[in-house]
Amino acid sequence: MKFNTKLLHDVPSVDPLTGAASLPKYQVSTYHQEDIFNKQKYTYTRFGNPTIEALENGIATLENANFGLAFSSGMAAITAALMTLQTGDHVIAPKDIYGGAYQLIHDFLPNYGISSVFLEEMTAEEIGQNLKPNTKMIYIETPSNPLLKITDIREVVSIAKKFQLKTVIDNTFMTPIGQTPLDLGVDMVIHSATKFINGHSDVVAGLVATNDEKIFSALKKRQVTFGSILGPEDAWLVLRGLKTLGIRFERSTENAKKIAEFLATNEAVKKVYYPGLATHEKSTVHFSQAQSGGAVLSFDLGSRQAVADFFKNLTIPISAVSLGGVESILSYPATMSHACMSKQDRLAAGVTDGLVRLSVGIEDIEDLLDDLSNSLHQVEVMNIDE
Ligand SMILES: Cc1ncc(COP(=O)(O)O)c(C=O)c1O
């Protein structure tokens, strides 16, 4: 079955009890127990709920996984995955990584005796040089946020298997239609479902998929004990959003490619970061593991002032934290996704004052290109006046 058909017919969507074509929202915290001496399937929503379970089965189906779990946010999913580590363990992660994940690994895990190293490039060579006897996990994002760096998933899996390390990937940018890392041997796939999976900028949610029953049980325990399960209403909304993931992501990706090509030729743009461009240094690696360039790109306008002028003159994209909505979303990583990093760490990670990230929506491409072109023209005019 192909992806769009799977979305509509393999992700649970029909109520098994009544045949209703929209899965009911079991907006409930607790369940009447007919017989308190014998176990029943549902007892309390933090332990399990049919609407949440439908979404969990859905992400498992889409990621070709045996198990799925839904969390109250992408960060809650990341936290559960990282908290499978024990005191004394060491984790290897990339320098270019979502700011919240960086903060968790860098600022919080040391409180529990878990150490880390952040690498420029997640190559087998760099990983090999930074392996310690207590290294237990390799955490990656590909494409990464916000520099769209590409990591060779097969290479990471290969070194991880050699040293019996667990691999975790944040697959938020590609979604399961763009990349299915479990097929390449990764142990845990994480999504901020707040982004493309839900797609409508109206829910905060996280998902994890895995094939390993032991990992699933460990994550389930953390989901229940940390209390980080997604609410039924949000699970229902994500299930609803998920139905159109295929067409939304395809359209956004087509738009993103055209925008990246346009930006690459514009004088006001110093550099474009988009793995769908043949000029991206790891475009070949990316297309060996992904289906498209994705719908997020970043570009450098050279200075904070140029960024200010650009934001001021743009009319279509909303200017906001987040990505993956049906509307285009323009972000400024320095004060948004990466604000939690010190300036020194941020600059060292390549997140400059001129860097802008664009999550491309499903608007008409002509309108997006006109808007970008007008605003970039203003950036040039302002720079000449100076
Ligand atoms: C790549 C990536 N991973 C994880 C997250 C965290 O997700 P959430 O905001 O749903 O907690 C984000 C949020 O922007 C993200 O961009």
Short mmCIF file of C-alpha atoms and ligand atoms in Angstrom, two decimals:
data_model
loop_
_atom_site.label_atom_id
_atom_site.label_comp_id
_atom_site.label_asym_id
_atom_site.label_seq_id
_atom_site.Cartn_x
_atom_site.Cartn_y
_atom_site.Cartn_z
CA MET A 1 0.00 0.00 0.00
CA LYS A 2 1.34 3.45 -0.87
CA PHE A 3 1.67 6.30 1.61
CA ASN A 4 -1.52 8.33 1.01
CA THR A 5 -3.67 5.19 1.02
CA LYS A 6 -1.95 4.06 4.22
CA LEU A 7 -2.72 7.40 5.83
CA LEU A 8 -6.42 6.98 5.14
CA HIS A 9 -6.88 3.25 5.57
CA ASP A 10 -4.04 1.87 7.70
CA VAL A 11 -3.93 4.57 10.36
CA PRO A 12 -6.98 3.73 12.50
CA SER A 13 -9.86 6.02 11.43
CA VAL A 14 -13.10 3.99 11.65
CA ASP A 15 -14.70 3.36 15.05
CA PRO A 16 -14.68 -0.45 15.51
CA LEU A 17 -17.76 -0.18 17.77
CA THR A 18 -20.13 1.85 15.57
CA GLY A 19 -18.48 2.19 12.17
CA ALA A 20 -18.31 5.99 12.59
CA ALA A 21 -15.96 7.32 9.91
CA SER A 22 -14.21 9.55 12.41
CA LEU A 23 -12.62 7.78 15.33
CA PRO A 24 -14.32 8.94 18.56
CA LYS A 25 -12.49 11.21 20.92
CA TYR A 26 -12.47 9.32 24.23
CA GLN A 27 -12.30 12.48 26.31
CA VAL A 28 -12.01 10.65 29.58
CA SER A 29 -9.61 10.33 32.51
CA THR A 30 -10.95 7.15 34.14
CA TYR A 31 -13.03 4.07 33.27
CA HIS A 32 -15.74 2.22 35.18
CA GLN A 33 -14.40 -1.17 36.26
CA GLU A 34 -17.09 -3.88 36.27
CA ASP A 35 -14.91 -6.28 38.22
CA ILE A 36 -12.23 -4.82 40.45
CA PHE A 37 -10.57 -8.22 40.87
CA ASN A 38 -9.91 -8.78 37.19
CA LYS A 39 -7.85 -6.57 34.90
CA GLN A 40 -9.54 -4.70 32.08
CA LYS A 41 -7.84 -3.05 29.12
CA TYR A 42 -8.46 0.58 30.02
CA THR A 43 -8.39 1.85 33.60
CA TYR A 44 -6.97 5.37 33.53
CA THR A 45 -6.03 7.57 30.59
CA ARG A 46 -2.43 8.13 31.68
CA PHE A 47 -2.05 4.33 31.31
CA GLY A 48 -4.01 4.03 28.08
CA ASN A 49 -6.83 5.50 26.00
CA PRO A 50 -8.34 4.24 22.71
CA THR A 51 -7.94 7.57 20.87
CA ILE A 52 -4.33 7.96 21.94
CA GLU A 53 -3.68 4.31 21.11
CA ALA A 54 -5.08 4.82 17.60
CA LEU A 55 -2.48 7.54 17.02
CA GLU A 56 0.24 5.34 18.52
CA ASN A 57 -0.72 2.52 16.16
CA GLY A 58 -0.83 5.05 13.34
CA ILE A 59 2.76 6.28 13.79
CA ALA A 60 3.91 2.68 14.12
CA THR A 61 2.26 1.87 10.77
CA LEU A 62 3.77 4.89 9.04
CA GLU A 63 7.29 4.32 10.35
CA ASN A 64 7.10 0.57 9.58
CA ALA A 65 7.48 -0.02 13.33
CA ASN A 66 6.16 -2.60 15.73
CA PHE A 67 5.37 -0.01 18.40
CA GLY A 68 4.38 3.64 18.70
CA LEU A 69 3.95 6.02 21.61
CA ALA A 70 2.34 9.46 21.87
CA PHE A 71 3.69 12.16 24.17
CA SER A 72 2.55 15.57 25.30
CA SER A 73 5.20 17.27 23.14
CA GLY A 74 8.20 16.54 20.96
CA MET A 75 10.38 17.47 23.93
CA ALA A 76 8.50 14.99 26.14
CA ALA A 77 9.23 12.29 23.55
CA ILE A 78 12.91 13.30 23.41
CA THR A 79 13.09 13.33 27.21
CA ALA A 80 11.61 9.84 27.48
CA ALA A 81 14.12 8.55 24.90
CA LEU A 82 17.12 10.16 26.59
CA MET A 83 15.98 9.07 30.02
CA THR A 84 16.41 5.46 28.96
CA LEU A 85 20.08 6.23 29.68
CA GLN A 86 21.39 5.43 33.16
CA THR A 87 23.70 7.27 35.53
CA GLY A 88 27.26 6.93 34.26
CA ASP A 89 26.26 6.68 30.58
CA HIS A 90 27.56 8.90 27.80
CA VAL A 91 25.68 10.13 24.71
CA ILE A 92 27.02 11.46 21.41
CA ALA A 93 24.94 14.16 19.68
CA PRO A 94 25.44 16.70 16.89
CA LYS A 95 26.29 20.37 17.48
CA ASP A 96 23.55 21.34 15.07
CA ILE A 97 20.53 20.10 16.95
CA TYR A 98 17.15 21.45 18.06
CA GLY A 99 17.82 23.92 20.90
CA GLY A 100 15.55 22.14 23.41
CA ALA A 101 17.30 18.80 22.84
CA TYR A 102 20.65 20.55 23.25
CA GLN A 103 19.51 22.11 26.52
CA LEU A 104 18.23 18.80 27.87
CA ILE A 105 21.46 16.96 27.03
CA HIS A 106 23.84 19.77 27.94
CA ASP A 107 22.17 21.34 30.99
CA PHE A 108 19.99 18.63 32.56
CA LEU A 109 21.46 15.18 31.89
CA PRO A 110 24.66 15.96 33.85
CA ASN A 111 22.44 16.32 36.96
CA TYR A 112 21.73 12.60 36.59
CA GLY A 113 25.35 11.68 35.91
CA ILE A 114 24.87 11.34 32.13
CA SER A 115 27.64 12.99 30.11
CA SER A 116 27.70 14.00 26.45
CA VAL A 117 29.73 15.31 23.58
CA PHE A 118 28.44 17.43 20.68
CA LEU A 119 30.09 16.83 17.31
CA GLU A 120 30.47 19.07 14.28
CA GLU A 121 29.81 16.16 11.90
CA MET A 122 28.22 12.86 12.86
CA THR A 123 30.56 10.79 10.69
CA ALA A 124 31.85 7.35 11.68
CA GLU A 125 35.32 8.90 11.99
CA GLU A 126 34.25 11.68 14.41
CA ILE A 127 31.99 9.33 16.34
CA GLY A 128 34.82 6.78 16.54
CA GLN A 129 37.19 9.42 17.94
CA ASN A 130 34.67 10.41 20.62
CA LEU A 131 33.53 6.97 21.73
CA LYS A 132 34.09 6.21 25.41
CA PRO A 133 33.75 2.90 27.21
CA ASN A 134 30.50 4.25 28.74
CA THR A 135 29.00 5.59 25.47
CA LYS A 136 25.52 4.09 25.17
CA MET A 137 23.65 6.22 22.67
CA ILE A 138 24.05 8.17 19.44
CA TYR A 139 21.42 10.85 18.92
CA ILE A 140 20.98 12.42 15.47
CA GLU A 141 18.84 14.84 13.51
CA THR A 142 18.96 14.67 9.73
CA PRO A 143 18.29 17.11 8.17
CA SER A 144 19.27 19.09 11.25
CA ASN A 145 17.69 22.16 12.74
CA PRO A 146 18.42 24.85 11.61
CA LEU A 147 21.40 24.26 9.27
CA LEU A 148 19.92 21.31 7.36
CA LYS A 149 23.09 19.29 7.88
CA ILE A 150 22.88 15.72 6.68
CA THR A 151 24.04 12.68 8.61
CA ASP A 152 24.52 9.36 6.86
CA ILE A 153 22.05 7.22 8.81
CA ARG A 154 23.49 3.91 7.57
CA GLU A 155 26.99 4.94 8.65
CA VAL A 156 25.79 5.88 12.15
CA VAL A 157 23.81 2.64 12.49
CA SER A 158 26.80 0.64 11.37
CA ILE A 159 29.17 2.09 14.00
CA ALA A 160 26.42 1.92 16.66
CA LYS A 161 25.83 -1.78 16.00
CA LYS A 162 29.56 -2.47 16.14
CA PHE A 163 29.76 -0.97 19.64
CA GLN A 164 26.26 -1.99 20.76
CA LEU A 165 24.98 1.56 21.11
CA LYS A 166 21.36 2.64 20.78
CA THR A 167 20.54 5.06 17.97
CA VAL A 168 17.90 7.76 18.22
CA ILE A 169 16.83 10.02 15.37
CA ASP A 170 14.65 13.11 15.39
CA ASN A 171 12.73 12.66 12.11
CA THR A 172 10.58 15.78 12.50
CA PHE A 173 11.89 17.55 9.39
CA MET A 174 11.33 14.65 6.96
CA THR A 175 8.19 12.98 8.40
CA PRO A 176 7.60 9.27 7.64
CA ILE A 177 6.69 10.07 4.03
CA GLY A 178 10.17 11.52 3.51
CA GLN A 179 12.31 9.15 5.54
CA THR A 180 11.78 5.88 7.47
CA PRO A 181 14.94 5.45 9.59
CA LEU A 182 13.81 2.23 11.32
CA ASP A 183 14.17 0.58 7.91
CA LEU A 184 17.84 1.56 8.04
CA GLY A 185 18.31 0.01 11.49
CA VAL A 186 17.77 2.99 13.83
CA ASP A 187 16.38 2.02 17.26
CA MET A 188 14.07 4.96 18.09
CA VAL A 189 12.45 7.48 15.77
CA ILE A 190 11.12 10.67 17.32
CA HIS A 191 8.74 13.28 15.91
CA SER A 192 7.64 16.62 17.14
CA ALA A 193 4.12 15.91 15.84
CA THR A 194 3.46 19.58 16.54
CA LYS A 195 5.02 20.13 13.12
CA PHE A 196 4.19 18.43 9.78
CA ILE A 197 2.44 15.40 11.25
CA ASN A 198 -0.36 17.49 12.72
CA GLY A 199 0.28 20.28 10.24
CA HIS A 200 -2.17 22.94 11.37
CA SER A 201 -0.26 24.81 14.10
CA ASP A 202 -2.94 23.98 16.66
CA VAL A 203 -1.48 21.12 18.72
CA VAL A 204 1.73 20.40 20.64
CA ALA A 205 2.53 16.67 20.49
CA GLY A 206 5.35 14.14 20.26
CA LEU A 207 5.65 10.60 18.90
CA VAL A 208 8.15 7.78 19.11
CA ALA A 209 8.32 4.64 16.99
CA THR A 210 10.48 1.58 17.62
CA ASN A 211 10.75 -2.06 16.60
CA ASP A 212 12.33 -3.18 19.85
CA GLU A 213 9.93 -4.48 22.49
CA LYS A 214 12.37 -3.77 25.35
CA ILE A 215 12.76 -0.15 24.24
CA PHE A 216 8.99 0.14 23.86
CA SER A 217 8.42 -1.12 27.42
CA ALA A 218 11.07 1.26 28.78
CA LEU A 219 9.47 4.20 26.96
CA LYS A 220 5.96 3.19 28.00
CA LYS A 221 7.07 3.10 31.64
CA ARG A 222 8.51 6.60 31.30
CA GLN A 223 5.40 7.88 29.50
CA VAL A 224 3.21 6.62 32.36
CA THR A 225 5.51 7.60 35.23
CA PHE A 226 6.61 11.00 33.94
CA GLY A 227 2.95 11.67 33.10
CA SER A 228 3.94 12.84 29.63
CA ILE A 229 1.19 11.13 27.63
CA LEU A 230 -0.66 13.16 25.01
CA GLY A 231 -4.24 14.23 25.82
CA PRO A 232 -7.13 12.51 23.95
CA GLU A 233 -8.34 15.74 22.30
CA ASP A 234 -4.87 16.46 20.93
CA ALA A 235 -4.47 12.84 19.80
CA TRP A 236 -7.77 13.17 17.91
CA LEU A 237 -6.62 16.39 16.26
CA VAL A 238 -3.30 14.83 15.23
CA LEU A 239 -5.16 11.82 13.76
CA ARG A 240 -7.29 14.27 11.78
CA GLY A 241 -4.26 16.27 10.59
CA LEU A 242 -2.39 13.10 9.69
CA LYS A 243 -4.92 12.21 6.96
CA THR A 244 -3.55 14.94 4.70
CA LEU A 245 0.13 14.65 5.65
CA GLY A 246 1.04 13.18 2.25
CA ILE A 247 -0.46 15.91 0.09
CA ARG A 248 0.52 18.69 2.47
CA PHE A 249 4.15 17.57 2.65
CA GLU A 250 4.41 16.99 -1.10
CA ARG A 251 3.06 20.43 -1.90
CA SER A 252 5.25 22.14 0.73
CA THR A 253 8.30 20.28 -0.56
CA GLU A 254 7.64 21.31 -4.17
CA ASN A 255 7.31 24.92 -3.02
CA ALA A 256 10.47 24.67 -0.88
CA LYS A 257 12.54 23.43 -3.81
CA LYS A 258 11.43 26.32 -6.00
CA ILE A 259 12.11 28.81 -3.21
CA ALA A 260 15.58 27.35 -2.54
CA GLU A 261 16.42 27.63 -6.24
CA PHE A 262 15.21 31.22 -6.28
CA LEU A 263 17.13 32.19 -3.11
CA ALA A 264 20.33 30.61 -4.43
CA THR A 265 20.39 33.19 -7.24
CA ASN A 266 19.42 36.23 -5.17
CA GLU A 267 22.10 38.84 -4.43
CA ALA A 268 20.86 39.60 -0.90
CA VAL A 269 21.21 35.96 0.15
CA LYS A 270 24.70 34.93 1.25
CA LYS A 271 24.05 31.21 1.59
CA VAL A 272 21.16 28.76 1.22
CA TYR A 273 20.90 25.58 3.28
CA TYR A 274 18.60 23.03 1.63
CA PRO A 275 19.44 19.35 1.04
CA GLY A 276 17.16 19.28 -2.02
CA LEU A 277 19.65 21.48 -3.91
CA ALA A 278 22.35 19.59 -5.82
CA THR A 279 24.83 22.15 -4.44
CA HIS A 280 24.23 20.94 -0.85
CA GLU A 281 27.44 19.12 0.08
CA LYS A 282 25.59 16.03 1.28
CA SER A 283 22.70 16.03 -1.16
CA THR A 284 23.67 12.60 -2.49
CA VAL A 285 23.77 11.09 1.00
CA HIS A 286 20.43 12.73 1.76
CA PHE A 287 18.74 11.27 -1.33
CA SER A 288 20.18 7.84 -0.55
CA GLN A 289 18.05 7.80 2.62
CA ALA A 290 15.20 10.24 1.96
CA GLN A 291 12.53 10.74 -0.67
CA SER A 292 12.70 14.51 -1.07
CA GLY A 293 14.54 17.63 0.05
CA GLY A 294 11.81 18.36 2.59
CA ALA A 295 9.95 21.57 3.25
CA VAL A 296 12.31 23.48 5.54
CA LEU A 297 15.21 25.59 4.40
CA SER A 298 17.49 28.16 5.98
CA PHE A 299 19.39 31.04 4.49
CA ASP A 300 21.85 33.65 5.62
CA LEU A 301 21.21 37.33 5.03
CA GLY A 302 24.55 38.39 6.48
CA SER A 303 23.49 40.53 9.42
CA ARG A 304 20.89 41.09 12.11
CA GLN A 305 19.87 44.36 10.40
CA ALA A 306 19.25 42.61 7.07
CA VAL A 307 17.12 40.04 8.94
CA ALA A 308 15.12 42.85 10.59
CA ASP A 309 14.48 44.50 7.19
CA PHE A 310 13.53 41.17 5.65
CA PHE A 311 11.00 40.28 8.37
CA LYS A 312 9.51 43.78 8.27
CA ASN A 313 8.79 43.68 4.55
CA LEU A 314 7.53 40.12 4.20
CA THR A 315 3.74 39.79 4.18
CA ILE A 316 2.77 36.12 3.69
CA PRO A 317 4.69 33.83 6.08
CA ILE A 318 3.82 34.22 9.73
CA SER A 319 6.84 35.07 11.79
CA ALA A 320 6.90 32.50 14.54
CA VAL A 321 8.60 29.73 16.45
CA SER A 322 7.71 26.34 14.94
CA LEU A 323 7.48 24.81 11.50
CA GLY A 324 5.47 22.29 9.56
CA GLY A 325 2.17 24.17 9.39
CA VAL A 326 0.07 24.54 6.24
CA GLU A 327 1.05 28.21 6.37
CA SER A 328 4.63 29.28 5.70
CA ILE A 329 6.46 30.05 8.94
CA LEU A 330 9.52 32.25 9.09
CA SER A 331 11.75 31.90 12.16
CA TYR A 332 14.81 33.62 13.49
CA PRO A 333 16.77 30.84 15.25
CA ALA A 334 18.98 33.29 17.19
CA THR A 335 16.03 34.58 19.24
CA MET A 336 13.64 31.66 18.82
CA SER A 337 14.59 27.94 18.58
CA HIS A 338 18.17 28.57 19.74
CA ALA A 339 17.57 31.34 22.27
CA CYS A 340 18.33 28.90 25.08
CA MET A 341 21.95 28.60 23.86
CA SER A 342 24.63 31.08 24.93
CA LYS A 343 25.63 33.41 22.06
CA GLN A 344 29.07 31.81 22.04
CA ASP A 345 27.66 28.26 21.75
CA ARG A 346 25.12 29.40 19.15
CA LEU A 347 27.75 31.04 16.94
CA ALA A 348 30.07 28.08 17.39
CA ALA A 349 27.21 25.87 16.15
CA GLY A 350 26.95 28.07 13.02
CA VAL A 351 23.66 29.72 13.97
CA THR A 352 24.67 33.22 12.92
CA ASP A 353 22.88 36.54 13.43
CA GLY A 354 21.99 36.56 9.72
CA LEU A 355 20.39 33.11 9.68
CA VAL A 356 16.69 32.78 8.89
CA ARG A 357 14.69 29.55 8.71
CA LEU A 358 11.67 29.14 6.47
CA SER A 359 9.17 26.33 6.83
CA VAL A 360 7.39 26.40 3.51
CA GLY A 361 3.63 26.05 3.50
CA ILE A 362 1.11 25.07 0.85
CA GLU A 363 0.36 28.59 -0.44
CA ASP A 364 0.52 29.30 -4.17
CA ILE A 365 4.18 29.41 -5.12
CA GLU A 366 3.81 32.54 -7.28
CA ASP A 367 2.62 34.50 -4.23
CA LEU A 368 5.42 33.19 -2.04
CA LEU A 369 8.08 34.00 -4.63
CA ASP A 370 6.70 37.51 -5.21
CA ASP A 371 6.65 38.17 -1.48
CA LEU A 372 10.20 36.90 -0.95
CA SER A 373 11.47 38.78 -3.97
CA ASN A 374 9.92 42.08 -2.81
CA SER A 375 11.27 41.75 0.69
CA LEU A 376 14.78 40.80 -0.44
CA HIS A 377 14.73 43.78 -2.79
CA GLN A 378 13.99 46.00 0.23
CA VAL A 379 16.92 44.42 2.10
CA GLU A 380 19.21 45.38 -0.80
CA VAL A 381 17.82 48.93 -1.02
CA MET A 382 18.27 49.49 2.73
CA ASN A 383 21.85 48.21 2.52
CA ILE A 384 22.67 50.59 -0.36
CA ASP A 385 21.25 53.56 1.61
CA GLU A 386 23.56 52.76 4.50
C1 LIG B 1 13.48 19.22 15.12
C2 LIG B 1 12.67 19.46 16.36
N1 LIG B 1 12.60 18.49 17.27
C3 LIG B 1 11.89 18.64 18.40
C4 LIG B 1 11.20 19.81 18.66
C5 LIG B 1 10.44 19.94 19.95
O1 LIG B 1 9.09 19.71 19.71
P1 LIG B 1 7.90 20.26 20.62
O2 LIG B 1 7.90 21.76 20.47
O3 LIG B 1 6.69 19.58 20.07
O4 LIG B 1 8.19 19.88 22.02
C6 LIG B 1 11.24 20.84 17.73
C7 LIG B 1 10.50 22.09 18.00
O5 LIG B 1 10.65 23.08 17.32
C8 LIG B 1 11.99 20.66 16.55
O6 LIG B 1 12.07 21.62 15.62
#
